[in-house]
Every structure is written in structure tokens, then in C-alpha cells.
Amino acid sequence: MSDCIFCRISRGELPSKRIYEDEDLFAFHDIHPLAPVHFMIIPKQHVDSLAQCTDEQQAMLGKILLLAPQLAAEQGLATGFRTLINTGSGGGQEVYHLHVHVLGGQPLPAVKSLINKP
Ligand code: 5GP
Ligand code: ZN
């Protein structure tokens, strides 16, 4: 059994503000929210990142993307939301258990303004 932090959260061994759970997926609020609403959807099965996904994860990935708008609506994000997947060190990933961020609740800047070019 994995002792990764998100595995432990999805097993209920560590506390979290859970918003959704089924046999495959778990969703919970980010501990350091970057917007008024900021939660993450994760698979219960441990996968390091999007870069490690194969055909085996196809259905799970589709399920996460279809769940995102449903949970966003439940969280009151009527005007829209941002989904974000950081992958690997080059993508700024900090927790190596695949997760999809969902952010909203305030107007978010265009994606071109997120990265400071040198
Ligand atoms: P990453 O940079 O890997 O895409 O994002 C990891 C996210 O996980 C960060 O936004 C961070 O705030 C969040 N996070 C890290 N540890 C915990 C935790 O123990 N509980 C919760 N709810 N979020 C966490
Ligand atoms: Zn894990």
C-alpha cells in the first residue's frame, strides 16, 4: 500500500475537506487555495503523474474530466472555472500523485499572463 500523501488522504488516513468520493475517484479542497474555490480530483489508484498514464488510465482520465464541471457547478462556479494538471518537475508538480486542480470563484487571468517570460 502506498504511503504517498494523496493515497493516504483518499484512504481517509489523513484529514481533508472532501467534496466527492466514489470507487475510483476522490476530490478535496486544496490546503493552500489559490482562488476562492480550489479543489483537486485524484484517482484512488496511485499514478505518479499524467506522464505515467497509459491506455489503462483512459477511462479514469475521462471520468475525472467529466466530474470536474459537475463538482465545479456544485461548488458554485456558475461562470466557469480553470482546470490545471502540473506534470513533472518541468511542469511545477509538487505532489507525485496525479491530480487535476479546479479553480474559480473570481475572474482568473488569461493563461498567457500566468507565465513570466525571462
Ligand atoms: P502540484 O504543484 O503538485 O500540482 O499541487 C499540489 C497541491 O497539493 C498544492 O496546491 C498544495 O497546496 C496541495 N497540497 C499539498 N499537500 C496537501 C495536503 O496535505 N492536503 C491538501 N488538501 N492539499 C495539499
Ligand atoms: Zn498516491
Short mmCIF file of N, CA and C and ligand atoms in Angstrom, two decimals:
data_model
loop_
_atom_site.label_atom_id
_atom_site.label_comp_id
_atom_site.label_asym_id
_atom_site.label_seq_id
_atom_site.Cartn_x
_atom_site.Cartn_y
_atom_site.Cartn_z
N MET A 1 0.85 -1.20 0.00
CA MET A 1 0.00 0.00 0.00
C MET A 1 0.89 1.25 0.00
N SER A 2 0.53 2.23 -0.82
CA SER A 2 1.39 3.41 -0.96
C SER A 2 1.25 4.34 0.25
N ASP A 3 2.38 4.90 0.68
CA ASP A 3 2.30 5.88 1.77
C ASP A 3 2.36 7.30 1.22
N CYS A 4 2.12 7.45 -0.09
CA CYS A 4 2.05 8.80 -0.69
C CYS A 4 0.93 9.60 -0.02
N ILE A 5 1.14 10.90 0.08
CA ILE A 5 0.23 11.74 0.87
C ILE A 5 -1.20 11.72 0.30
N PHE A 6 -1.33 11.75 -1.03
CA PHE A 6 -2.69 11.75 -1.60
C PHE A 6 -3.32 10.37 -1.52
N CYS A 7 -2.54 9.30 -1.58
CA CYS A 7 -3.09 7.97 -1.32
C CYS A 7 -3.65 7.91 0.09
N ARG A 8 -2.90 8.45 1.02
CA ARG A 8 -3.34 8.41 2.42
C ARG A 8 -4.58 9.27 2.63
N ILE A 9 -4.65 10.41 1.96
CA ILE A 9 -5.85 11.25 2.05
C ILE A 9 -7.05 10.50 1.48
N SER A 10 -6.87 9.85 0.32
CA SER A 10 -8.02 9.18 -0.32
C SER A 10 -8.47 7.96 0.48
N ARG A 11 -7.57 7.39 1.29
CA ARG A 11 -7.95 6.26 2.15
C ARG A 11 -8.53 6.74 3.48
N GLY A 12 -8.55 8.06 3.69
CA GLY A 12 -9.09 8.60 4.94
C GLY A 12 -8.12 8.53 6.09
N GLU A 13 -6.85 8.23 5.81
CA GLU A 13 -5.85 8.13 6.89
C GLU A 13 -5.35 9.51 7.30
N LEU A 14 -5.45 10.47 6.40
CA LEU A 14 -5.11 11.86 6.71
C LEU A 14 -6.36 12.70 6.46
N PRO A 15 -6.56 13.74 7.24
CA PRO A 15 -7.77 14.55 7.09
C PRO A 15 -7.75 15.38 5.81
N SER A 16 -8.93 15.64 5.28
CA SER A 16 -9.06 16.55 4.14
C SER A 16 -10.50 17.06 4.12
N LYS A 17 -10.70 18.16 3.40
CA LYS A 17 -12.06 18.66 3.20
C LYS A 17 -12.58 18.01 1.92
N ARG A 18 -13.15 16.81 2.09
CA ARG A 18 -13.61 16.00 0.95
C ARG A 18 -14.89 16.59 0.36
N ILE A 19 -14.95 16.62 -0.97
CA ILE A 19 -16.20 17.06 -1.60
C ILE A 19 -16.85 15.96 -2.44
N TYR A 20 -16.10 14.90 -2.73
CA TYR A 20 -16.67 13.83 -3.57
C TYR A 20 -15.85 12.56 -3.41
N GLU A 21 -16.52 11.43 -3.49
CA GLU A 21 -15.80 10.15 -3.47
C GLU A 21 -16.65 9.09 -4.15
N ASP A 22 -16.02 8.29 -4.99
CA ASP A 22 -16.66 7.07 -5.49
C ASP A 22 -15.60 5.97 -5.49
N GLU A 23 -15.88 4.85 -6.16
CA GLU A 23 -14.94 3.72 -6.08
C GLU A 23 -13.60 4.02 -6.76
N ASP A 24 -13.59 4.98 -7.69
CA ASP A 24 -12.37 5.28 -8.45
C ASP A 24 -11.71 6.61 -8.09
N LEU A 25 -12.52 7.58 -7.70
CA LEU A 25 -12.03 8.97 -7.58
C LEU A 25 -12.29 9.56 -6.20
N PHE A 26 -11.51 10.59 -5.89
CA PHE A 26 -11.65 11.32 -4.63
C PHE A 26 -11.41 12.79 -4.96
N ALA A 27 -12.18 13.68 -4.38
CA ALA A 27 -11.98 15.12 -4.60
C ALA A 27 -12.01 15.84 -3.27
N PHE A 28 -11.11 16.81 -3.12
CA PHE A 28 -10.97 17.51 -1.84
C PHE A 28 -10.38 18.90 -2.07
N HIS A 29 -10.65 19.80 -1.12
CA HIS A 29 -10.16 21.17 -1.25
C HIS A 29 -8.64 21.22 -1.05
N ASP A 30 -8.00 22.09 -1.81
CA ASP A 30 -6.56 22.30 -1.65
C ASP A 30 -6.29 22.99 -0.32
N ILE A 31 -5.25 22.54 0.37
CA ILE A 31 -4.93 23.09 1.69
C ILE A 31 -4.45 24.54 1.60
N HIS A 32 -3.91 24.93 0.46
CA HIS A 32 -3.47 26.31 0.23
C HIS A 32 -4.19 26.85 -1.01
N PRO A 33 -5.46 27.23 -0.86
CA PRO A 33 -6.25 27.62 -2.04
C PRO A 33 -5.68 28.85 -2.74
N LEU A 34 -5.64 28.77 -4.06
CA LEU A 34 -5.15 29.88 -4.88
C LEU A 34 -6.28 30.71 -5.46
N ALA A 35 -7.50 30.36 -5.10
CA ALA A 35 -8.69 31.08 -5.56
C ALA A 35 -9.78 30.80 -4.52
N PRO A 36 -10.89 31.54 -4.55
CA PRO A 36 -11.94 31.30 -3.56
C PRO A 36 -12.42 29.84 -3.53
N VAL A 37 -12.45 29.22 -4.69
CA VAL A 37 -12.71 27.77 -4.76
C VAL A 37 -11.51 27.11 -5.42
N HIS A 38 -10.93 26.14 -4.74
CA HIS A 38 -9.76 25.43 -5.28
C HIS A 38 -9.78 24.01 -4.73
N PHE A 39 -10.17 23.09 -5.58
CA PHE A 39 -10.16 21.69 -5.15
C PHE A 39 -9.40 20.86 -6.17
N MET A 40 -9.13 19.61 -5.78
CA MET A 40 -8.40 18.70 -6.67
C MET A 40 -9.18 17.39 -6.79
N ILE A 41 -9.12 16.82 -7.98
CA ILE A 41 -9.71 15.49 -8.21
C ILE A 41 -8.55 14.53 -8.45
N ILE A 42 -8.56 13.42 -7.73
CA ILE A 42 -7.48 12.44 -7.88
C ILE A 42 -8.07 11.04 -8.10
N PRO A 43 -7.30 10.19 -8.78
CA PRO A 43 -7.71 8.78 -8.82
C PRO A 43 -7.31 8.11 -7.51
N LYS A 44 -8.08 7.13 -7.07
CA LYS A 44 -7.69 6.38 -5.86
C LYS A 44 -6.48 5.50 -6.16
N GLN A 45 -6.41 5.03 -7.41
CA GLN A 45 -5.23 4.25 -7.81
C GLN A 45 -4.04 5.20 -7.95
N HIS A 46 -2.92 4.85 -7.34
CA HIS A 46 -1.75 5.73 -7.42
C HIS A 46 -1.14 5.72 -8.83
N VAL A 47 -1.01 6.91 -9.41
CA VAL A 47 -0.25 7.12 -10.64
C VAL A 47 0.57 8.37 -10.38
N ASP A 48 1.85 8.32 -10.67
CA ASP A 48 2.73 9.45 -10.34
C ASP A 48 2.27 10.76 -10.99
N SER A 49 2.01 10.70 -12.28
CA SER A 49 1.65 11.93 -12.99
C SER A 49 1.00 11.57 -14.32
N LEU A 50 0.59 12.60 -15.04
CA LEU A 50 -0.02 12.37 -16.37
C LEU A 50 0.95 11.67 -17.31
N ALA A 51 2.25 11.93 -17.09
CA ALA A 51 3.26 11.34 -17.98
C ALA A 51 3.35 9.82 -17.82
N GLN A 52 2.87 9.29 -16.71
CA GLN A 52 2.92 7.83 -16.49
C GLN A 52 1.63 7.15 -16.95
N CYS A 53 0.66 7.90 -17.42
CA CYS A 53 -0.61 7.29 -17.80
C CYS A 53 -0.49 6.54 -19.12
N THR A 54 -1.22 5.45 -19.21
CA THR A 54 -1.27 4.63 -20.42
C THR A 54 -2.74 4.38 -20.75
N ASP A 55 -2.98 3.50 -21.71
CA ASP A 55 -4.36 3.13 -22.06
C ASP A 55 -5.13 2.64 -20.84
N GLU A 56 -4.39 2.08 -19.90
CA GLU A 56 -5.03 1.55 -18.68
C GLU A 56 -5.76 2.66 -17.91
N GLN A 57 -5.27 3.89 -18.03
CA GLN A 57 -5.88 5.01 -17.28
C GLN A 57 -6.88 5.81 -18.12
N GLN A 58 -7.17 5.36 -19.32
CA GLN A 58 -8.01 6.16 -20.21
C GLN A 58 -9.39 6.45 -19.61
N ALA A 59 -10.03 5.43 -19.10
CA ALA A 59 -11.38 5.62 -18.56
C ALA A 59 -11.34 6.53 -17.32
N MET A 60 -10.34 6.34 -16.49
CA MET A 60 -10.22 7.16 -15.27
C MET A 60 -10.01 8.63 -15.63
N LEU A 61 -9.16 8.88 -16.63
CA LEU A 61 -8.91 10.27 -17.03
C LEU A 61 -10.19 10.92 -17.57
N GLY A 62 -10.94 10.16 -18.36
CA GLY A 62 -12.21 10.68 -18.88
C GLY A 62 -13.19 10.95 -17.75
N LYS A 63 -13.19 10.05 -16.78
CA LYS A 63 -14.11 10.20 -15.65
C LYS A 63 -13.77 11.47 -14.84
N ILE A 64 -12.48 11.72 -14.65
CA ILE A 64 -12.08 12.94 -13.92
C ILE A 64 -12.55 14.18 -14.68
N LEU A 65 -12.32 14.21 -15.99
CA LEU A 65 -12.68 15.42 -16.74
C LEU A 65 -14.19 15.64 -16.79
N LEU A 66 -14.96 14.57 -16.77
CA LEU A 66 -16.41 14.74 -16.74
C LEU A 66 -16.92 15.11 -15.36
N LEU A 67 -16.18 14.71 -14.34
CA LEU A 67 -16.57 15.06 -12.97
C LEU A 67 -16.28 16.53 -12.67
N ALA A 68 -15.22 17.07 -13.29
CA ALA A 68 -14.80 18.45 -12.97
C ALA A 68 -15.95 19.46 -13.12
N PRO A 69 -16.65 19.53 -14.25
CA PRO A 69 -17.73 20.52 -14.36
C PRO A 69 -18.88 20.26 -13.40
N GLN A 70 -19.11 18.99 -13.11
CA GLN A 70 -20.19 18.66 -12.17
C GLN A 70 -19.86 19.21 -10.76
N LEU A 71 -18.64 18.95 -10.30
CA LEU A 71 -18.26 19.44 -8.98
C LEU A 71 -18.11 20.96 -8.98
N ALA A 72 -17.61 21.52 -10.10
CA ALA A 72 -17.49 22.98 -10.19
C ALA A 72 -18.87 23.62 -10.03
N ALA A 73 -19.88 23.06 -10.67
CA ALA A 73 -21.24 23.59 -10.53
C ALA A 73 -21.71 23.46 -9.09
N GLU A 74 -21.45 22.33 -8.48
CA GLU A 74 -21.86 22.13 -7.07
C GLU A 74 -21.16 23.12 -6.14
N GLN A 75 -19.96 23.54 -6.52
CA GLN A 75 -19.20 24.49 -5.70
C GLN A 75 -19.54 25.93 -6.05
N GLY A 76 -20.51 26.12 -6.95
CA GLY A 76 -21.00 27.46 -7.24
C GLY A 76 -20.27 28.19 -8.35
N LEU A 77 -19.47 27.47 -9.12
CA LEU A 77 -18.67 28.13 -10.18
C LEU A 77 -19.50 28.26 -11.46
N ALA A 78 -20.55 29.09 -11.37
CA ALA A 78 -21.51 29.17 -12.46
C ALA A 78 -20.94 29.80 -13.71
N THR A 79 -19.96 30.70 -13.57
CA THR A 79 -19.46 31.40 -14.75
C THR A 79 -18.25 30.72 -15.38
N GLY A 80 -17.77 29.65 -14.76
CA GLY A 80 -16.63 28.93 -15.34
C GLY A 80 -15.57 28.63 -14.30
N PHE A 81 -14.56 27.97 -14.76
CA PHE A 81 -13.50 27.51 -13.84
C PHE A 81 -12.28 27.18 -14.66
N ARG A 82 -11.15 26.99 -13.96
CA ARG A 82 -9.91 26.58 -14.64
C ARG A 82 -9.52 25.19 -14.16
N THR A 83 -9.14 24.34 -15.09
CA THR A 83 -8.56 23.04 -14.74
C THR A 83 -7.07 23.11 -15.03
N LEU A 84 -6.29 22.45 -14.17
CA LEU A 84 -4.84 22.54 -14.28
C LEU A 84 -4.22 21.21 -13.87
N ILE A 85 -3.31 20.71 -14.68
CA ILE A 85 -2.57 19.49 -14.34
C ILE A 85 -1.09 19.80 -14.48
N ASN A 86 -0.38 19.84 -13.36
CA ASN A 86 1.06 20.04 -13.41
C ASN A 86 1.73 18.68 -13.55
N THR A 87 2.68 18.59 -14.47
CA THR A 87 3.29 17.29 -14.76
C THR A 87 4.81 17.38 -14.71
N GLY A 88 5.39 16.66 -13.74
CA GLY A 88 6.84 16.57 -13.65
C GLY A 88 7.47 17.85 -13.13
N SER A 89 8.79 17.78 -12.90
CA SER A 89 9.48 18.94 -12.34
C SER A 89 9.40 20.14 -13.27
N GLY A 90 9.46 19.88 -14.57
CA GLY A 90 9.36 20.97 -15.54
C GLY A 90 8.00 21.61 -15.57
N GLY A 91 6.99 20.89 -15.09
CA GLY A 91 5.63 21.42 -15.06
C GLY A 91 5.22 21.93 -13.70
N GLY A 92 6.19 21.97 -12.77
CA GLY A 92 5.90 22.53 -11.45
C GLY A 92 5.13 21.60 -10.53
N GLN A 93 5.16 20.29 -10.83
CA GLN A 93 4.43 19.34 -9.97
C GLN A 93 5.16 19.19 -8.63
N GLU A 94 4.39 19.23 -7.55
CA GLU A 94 4.97 19.08 -6.22
C GLU A 94 4.56 17.78 -5.55
N VAL A 95 3.35 17.34 -5.79
CA VAL A 95 2.89 16.08 -5.21
C VAL A 95 2.78 15.06 -6.35
N TYR A 96 3.54 13.97 -6.22
CA TYR A 96 3.61 12.98 -7.29
C TYR A 96 2.56 11.90 -7.14
N HIS A 97 1.32 12.36 -7.16
CA HIS A 97 0.13 11.51 -7.32
C HIS A 97 -0.76 12.34 -8.23
N LEU A 98 -1.07 11.81 -9.41
CA LEU A 98 -1.84 12.57 -10.41
C LEU A 98 -3.02 13.30 -9.78
N HIS A 99 -3.15 14.59 -10.09
CA HIS A 99 -4.30 15.35 -9.59
C HIS A 99 -4.65 16.44 -10.60
N VAL A 100 -5.94 16.69 -10.71
CA VAL A 100 -6.45 17.77 -11.56
C VAL A 100 -6.95 18.86 -10.64
N HIS A 101 -6.32 20.05 -10.73
CA HIS A 101 -6.80 21.20 -9.96
C HIS A 101 -8.04 21.78 -10.64
N VAL A 102 -8.98 22.24 -9.85
CA VAL A 102 -10.12 23.01 -10.36
C VAL A 102 -10.19 24.29 -9.53
N LEU A 103 -10.11 25.43 -10.24
CA LEU A 103 -10.06 26.73 -9.56
C LEU A 103 -11.12 27.66 -10.13
N GLY A 104 -11.65 28.52 -9.24
CA GLY A 104 -12.61 29.52 -9.71
C GLY A 104 -13.13 30.34 -8.56
N GLY A 105 -14.20 31.09 -8.85
CA GLY A 105 -14.80 31.93 -7.81
C GLY A 105 -14.33 33.37 -7.86
N GLN A 106 -13.41 33.64 -8.78
CA GLN A 106 -13.01 35.03 -9.07
C GLN A 106 -12.56 35.02 -10.52
N PRO A 107 -12.58 36.18 -11.17
CA PRO A 107 -12.11 36.20 -12.56
C PRO A 107 -10.64 35.78 -12.61
N LEU A 108 -10.33 34.79 -13.40
CA LEU A 108 -8.95 34.31 -13.49
C LEU A 108 -8.28 34.93 -14.71
N PRO A 109 -6.98 35.24 -14.60
CA PRO A 109 -6.29 35.87 -15.72
C PRO A 109 -6.15 34.92 -16.91
N ALA A 110 -6.03 35.50 -18.09
CA ALA A 110 -5.78 34.70 -19.28
C ALA A 110 -4.50 33.90 -19.09
N VAL A 111 -4.44 32.74 -19.67
CA VAL A 111 -3.32 31.84 -19.43
C VAL A 111 -1.99 32.47 -19.86
N LYS A 112 -2.03 33.34 -20.85
CA LYS A 112 -0.78 33.96 -21.32
C LYS A 112 -0.13 34.83 -20.26
N SER A 113 -0.92 35.27 -19.27
CA SER A 113 -0.35 36.14 -18.23
C SER A 113 0.16 35.34 -17.03
N LEU A 114 0.03 34.03 -17.07
CA LEU A 114 0.44 33.23 -15.91
C LEU A 114 1.93 32.98 -15.84
N ILE A 115 2.58 32.96 -16.98
CA ILE A 115 3.99 32.62 -17.03
C ILE A 115 4.79 33.90 -17.27
N ASN A 116 5.77 34.15 -16.39
CA ASN A 116 6.67 35.30 -16.59
C ASN A 116 7.82 34.87 -17.48
N LYS A 117 7.82 35.37 -18.69
CA LYS A 117 8.92 35.03 -19.59
C LYS A 117 10.19 35.76 -19.16
N PRO A 118 11.33 35.10 -19.22
CA PRO A 118 12.58 35.76 -18.81
C PRO A 118 12.89 36.93 -19.74
P1 5GP B 1 1.04 20.42 -7.62
O1 5GP B 1 2.00 21.57 -7.59
O2 5GP B 1 1.71 19.09 -7.35
O3 5GP B 1 0.20 20.41 -8.87
O4 5GP B 1 -0.01 20.71 -6.49
C1 5GP B 1 -0.03 20.08 -5.26
C2 5GP B 1 -1.10 20.76 -4.45
O5 5GP B 1 -1.40 19.96 -3.32
C3 5GP B 1 -0.71 22.15 -3.94
O6 5GP B 1 -1.63 23.11 -4.43
C4 5GP B 1 -0.79 22.01 -2.41
O7 5GP B 1 -1.32 23.15 -1.79
C5 5GP B 1 -1.69 20.80 -2.23
N1 5GP B 1 -1.41 20.01 -1.05
C6 5GP B 1 -0.20 19.56 -0.63
N2 5GP B 1 -0.32 18.84 0.49
C7 5GP B 1 -1.65 18.83 0.80
C8 5GP B 1 -2.40 18.24 1.85
O8 5GP B 1 -1.89 17.59 2.77
N3 5GP B 1 -3.75 18.45 1.83
C9 5GP B 1 -4.36 19.17 0.85
N4 5GP B 1 -5.69 19.30 0.92
N5 5GP B 1 -3.68 19.73 -0.16
C10 5GP B 1 -2.34 19.57 -0.19
ZN ZN B 2 -0.52 8.15 -4.23
#
